[in-house]
Backbone as numpy.savetxt, mean C-alpha at the origin, in Angstrom:
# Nx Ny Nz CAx CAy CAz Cx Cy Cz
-5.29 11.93 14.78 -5.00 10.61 14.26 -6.03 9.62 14.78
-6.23 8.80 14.00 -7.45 7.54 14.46 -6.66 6.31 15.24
-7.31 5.87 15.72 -7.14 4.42 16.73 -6.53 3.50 15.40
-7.04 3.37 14.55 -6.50 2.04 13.70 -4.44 2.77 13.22
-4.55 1.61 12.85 -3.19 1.38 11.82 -3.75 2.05 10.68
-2.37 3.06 10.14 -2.69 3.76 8.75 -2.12 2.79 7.92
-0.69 2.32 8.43 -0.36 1.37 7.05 -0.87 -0.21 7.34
-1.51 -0.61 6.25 -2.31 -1.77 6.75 -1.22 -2.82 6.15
-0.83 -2.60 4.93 0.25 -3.81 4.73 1.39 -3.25 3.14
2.56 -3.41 2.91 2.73 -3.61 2.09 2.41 -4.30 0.59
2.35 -3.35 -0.55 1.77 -3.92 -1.93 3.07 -4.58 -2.43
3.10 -5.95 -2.93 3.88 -6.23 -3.77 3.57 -6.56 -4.81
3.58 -6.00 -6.11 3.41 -6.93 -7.41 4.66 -6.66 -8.44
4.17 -7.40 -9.63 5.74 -7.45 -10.18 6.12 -6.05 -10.98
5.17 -5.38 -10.53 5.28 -3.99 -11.99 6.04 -3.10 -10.36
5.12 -3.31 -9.06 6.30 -2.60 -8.17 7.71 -3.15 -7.27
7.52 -4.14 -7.53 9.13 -4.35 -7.40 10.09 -3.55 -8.17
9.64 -3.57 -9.95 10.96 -2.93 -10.34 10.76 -1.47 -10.28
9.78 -1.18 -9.29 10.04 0.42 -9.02 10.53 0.59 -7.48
10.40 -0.51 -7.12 11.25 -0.77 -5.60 12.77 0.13 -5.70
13.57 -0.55 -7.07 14.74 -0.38 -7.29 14.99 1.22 -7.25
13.79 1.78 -7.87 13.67 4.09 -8.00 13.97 4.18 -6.73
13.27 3.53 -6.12 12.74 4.32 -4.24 11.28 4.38 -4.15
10.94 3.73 -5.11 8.92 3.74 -4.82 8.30 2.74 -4.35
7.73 2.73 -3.18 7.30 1.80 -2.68 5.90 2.12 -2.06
4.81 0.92 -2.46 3.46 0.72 -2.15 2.59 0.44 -0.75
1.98 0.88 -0.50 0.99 0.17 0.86 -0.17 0.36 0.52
-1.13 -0.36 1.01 -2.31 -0.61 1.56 -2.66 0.14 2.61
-3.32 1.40 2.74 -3.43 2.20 3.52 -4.92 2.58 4.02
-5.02 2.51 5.18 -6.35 3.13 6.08 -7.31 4.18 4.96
-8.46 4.15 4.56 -9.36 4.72 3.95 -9.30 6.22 4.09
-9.21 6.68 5.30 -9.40 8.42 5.88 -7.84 8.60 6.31
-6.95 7.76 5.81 -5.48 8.15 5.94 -5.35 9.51 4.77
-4.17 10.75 5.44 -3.85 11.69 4.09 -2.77 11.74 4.39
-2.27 12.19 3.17 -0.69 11.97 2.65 0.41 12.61 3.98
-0.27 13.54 5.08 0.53 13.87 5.73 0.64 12.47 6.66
-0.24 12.05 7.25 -0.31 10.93 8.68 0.30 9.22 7.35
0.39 9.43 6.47 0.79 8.08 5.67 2.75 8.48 5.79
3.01 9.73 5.32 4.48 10.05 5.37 5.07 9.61 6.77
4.36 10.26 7.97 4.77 9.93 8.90 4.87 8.57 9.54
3.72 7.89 9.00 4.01 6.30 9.63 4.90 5.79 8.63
4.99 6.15 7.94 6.08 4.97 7.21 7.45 5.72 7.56
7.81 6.93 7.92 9.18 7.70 9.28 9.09 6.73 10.15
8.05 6.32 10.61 7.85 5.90 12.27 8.35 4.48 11.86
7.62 3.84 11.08 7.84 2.41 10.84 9.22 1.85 10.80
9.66 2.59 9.61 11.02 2.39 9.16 12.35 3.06 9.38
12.89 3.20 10.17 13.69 4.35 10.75 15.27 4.31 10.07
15.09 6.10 9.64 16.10 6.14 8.88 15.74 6.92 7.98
14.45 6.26 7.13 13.73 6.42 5.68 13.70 7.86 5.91
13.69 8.54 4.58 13.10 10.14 4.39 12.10 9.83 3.16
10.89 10.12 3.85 9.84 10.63 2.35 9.90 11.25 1.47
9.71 11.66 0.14 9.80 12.46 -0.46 8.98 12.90 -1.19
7.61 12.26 -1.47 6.69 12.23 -2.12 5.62 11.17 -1.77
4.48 11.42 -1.88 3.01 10.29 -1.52 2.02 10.53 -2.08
1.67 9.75 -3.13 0.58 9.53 -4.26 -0.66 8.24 -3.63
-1.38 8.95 -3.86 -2.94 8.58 -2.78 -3.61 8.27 -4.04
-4.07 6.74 -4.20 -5.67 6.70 -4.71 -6.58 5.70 -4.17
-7.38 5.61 -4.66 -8.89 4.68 -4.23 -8.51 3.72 -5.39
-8.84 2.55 -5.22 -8.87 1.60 -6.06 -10.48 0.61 -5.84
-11.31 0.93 -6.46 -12.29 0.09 -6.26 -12.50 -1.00 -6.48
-13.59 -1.40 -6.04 -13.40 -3.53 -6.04 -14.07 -4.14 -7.02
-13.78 -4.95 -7.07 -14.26 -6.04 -8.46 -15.69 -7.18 -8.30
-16.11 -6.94 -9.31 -17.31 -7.75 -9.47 -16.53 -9.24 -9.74
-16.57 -10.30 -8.72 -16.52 -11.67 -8.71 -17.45 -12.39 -9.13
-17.40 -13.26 -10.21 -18.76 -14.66 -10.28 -17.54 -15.65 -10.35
-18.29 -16.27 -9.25 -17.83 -18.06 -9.30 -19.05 -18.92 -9.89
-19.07 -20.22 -10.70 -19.81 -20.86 -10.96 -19.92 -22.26 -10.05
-20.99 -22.18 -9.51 -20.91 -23.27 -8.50 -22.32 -24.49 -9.25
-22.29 -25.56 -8.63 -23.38 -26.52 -8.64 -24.86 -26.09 -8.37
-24.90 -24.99 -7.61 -26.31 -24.00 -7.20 -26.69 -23.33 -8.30
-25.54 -22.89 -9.25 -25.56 -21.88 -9.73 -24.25 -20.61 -9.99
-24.77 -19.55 -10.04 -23.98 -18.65 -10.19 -24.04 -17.34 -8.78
-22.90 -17.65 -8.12 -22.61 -16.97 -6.75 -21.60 -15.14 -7.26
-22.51 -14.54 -7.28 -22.20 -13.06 -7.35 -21.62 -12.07 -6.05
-20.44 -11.65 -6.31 -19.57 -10.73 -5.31 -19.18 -9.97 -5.19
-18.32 -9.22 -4.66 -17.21 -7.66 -5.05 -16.47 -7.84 -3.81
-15.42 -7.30 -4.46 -14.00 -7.44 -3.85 -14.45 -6.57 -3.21
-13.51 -6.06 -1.65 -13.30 -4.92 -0.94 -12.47 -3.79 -1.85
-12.64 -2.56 -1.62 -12.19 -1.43 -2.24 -11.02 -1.10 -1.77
-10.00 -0.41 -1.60 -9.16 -0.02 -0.80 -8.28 1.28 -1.08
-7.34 2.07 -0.78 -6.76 2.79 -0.96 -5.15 2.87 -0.73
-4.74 3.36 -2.02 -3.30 2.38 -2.30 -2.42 3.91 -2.31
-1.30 3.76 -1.27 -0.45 4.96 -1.79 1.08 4.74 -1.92
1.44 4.98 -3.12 2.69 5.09 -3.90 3.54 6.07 -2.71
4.38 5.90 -2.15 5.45 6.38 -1.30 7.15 6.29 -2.02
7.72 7.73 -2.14 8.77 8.37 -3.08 9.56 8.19 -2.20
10.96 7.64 -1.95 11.85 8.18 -1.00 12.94 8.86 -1.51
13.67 9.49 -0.48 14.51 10.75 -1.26 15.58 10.44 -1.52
16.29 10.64 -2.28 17.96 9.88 -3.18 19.00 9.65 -1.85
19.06 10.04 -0.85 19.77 9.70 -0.20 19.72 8.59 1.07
18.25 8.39 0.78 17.51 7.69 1.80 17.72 6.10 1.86
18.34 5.13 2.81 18.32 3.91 3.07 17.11 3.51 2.68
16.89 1.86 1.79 16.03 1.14 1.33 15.21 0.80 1.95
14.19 0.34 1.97 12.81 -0.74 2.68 13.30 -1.96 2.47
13.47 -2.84 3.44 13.41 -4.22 2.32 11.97 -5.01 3.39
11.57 -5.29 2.59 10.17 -6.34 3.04 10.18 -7.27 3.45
11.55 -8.19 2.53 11.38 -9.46 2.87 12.45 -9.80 3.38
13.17 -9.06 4.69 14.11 -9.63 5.67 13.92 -10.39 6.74
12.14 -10.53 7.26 11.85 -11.45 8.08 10.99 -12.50 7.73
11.24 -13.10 6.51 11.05 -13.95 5.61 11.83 -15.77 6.21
């Protein structure tokens, strides 16, 4: 296992919320994270949870132009790697936003 954090943060958008409701839930995960050391931190994190499944991809970054007074300022987003986490039908929920 590496020195960093595998789960870097929870994904929320509105297409995974209503898959919140299945048992599927998103993170933002360490680059050289694999589906075994991602299952386990989110055991470790959340206690209780049972995994049941972990869908790994790369999501690459986006070409940004802002138009400024100089001109035109050219960018790219950071890349990252996003994994879909299954939990198993009997398994207590995540909730995210209890220390809200």
């Amino acid at each position: 296992m590496s020195k960093h954090p595998i789960l870097i943060r929870p994904l929320v958008t509105e297409k995974l919320s209503q898959q919140m409701d299945e048992g599927r839930y998103a993170f933002i995960v360490a680059k050289d994270a694999n589906k075994i050391e991602i299952r386990k931190a989110v055991e470790a994190m959340y206690p209780g949870v049972r995994v049941q499944k972990v869908r790994t991809m790369i999501m690459p970054g986006k070409r940004r132009r802002q138009f400024t007074r100089r001109g035109v300022a050219e960018g790219r987003t950071g890349s990252y790697k996003k994994a879909i986490v299954t939990l198993t039908p009997d398994s207590p929920r995540i909730d995210f936003f209890e220390n809200v």
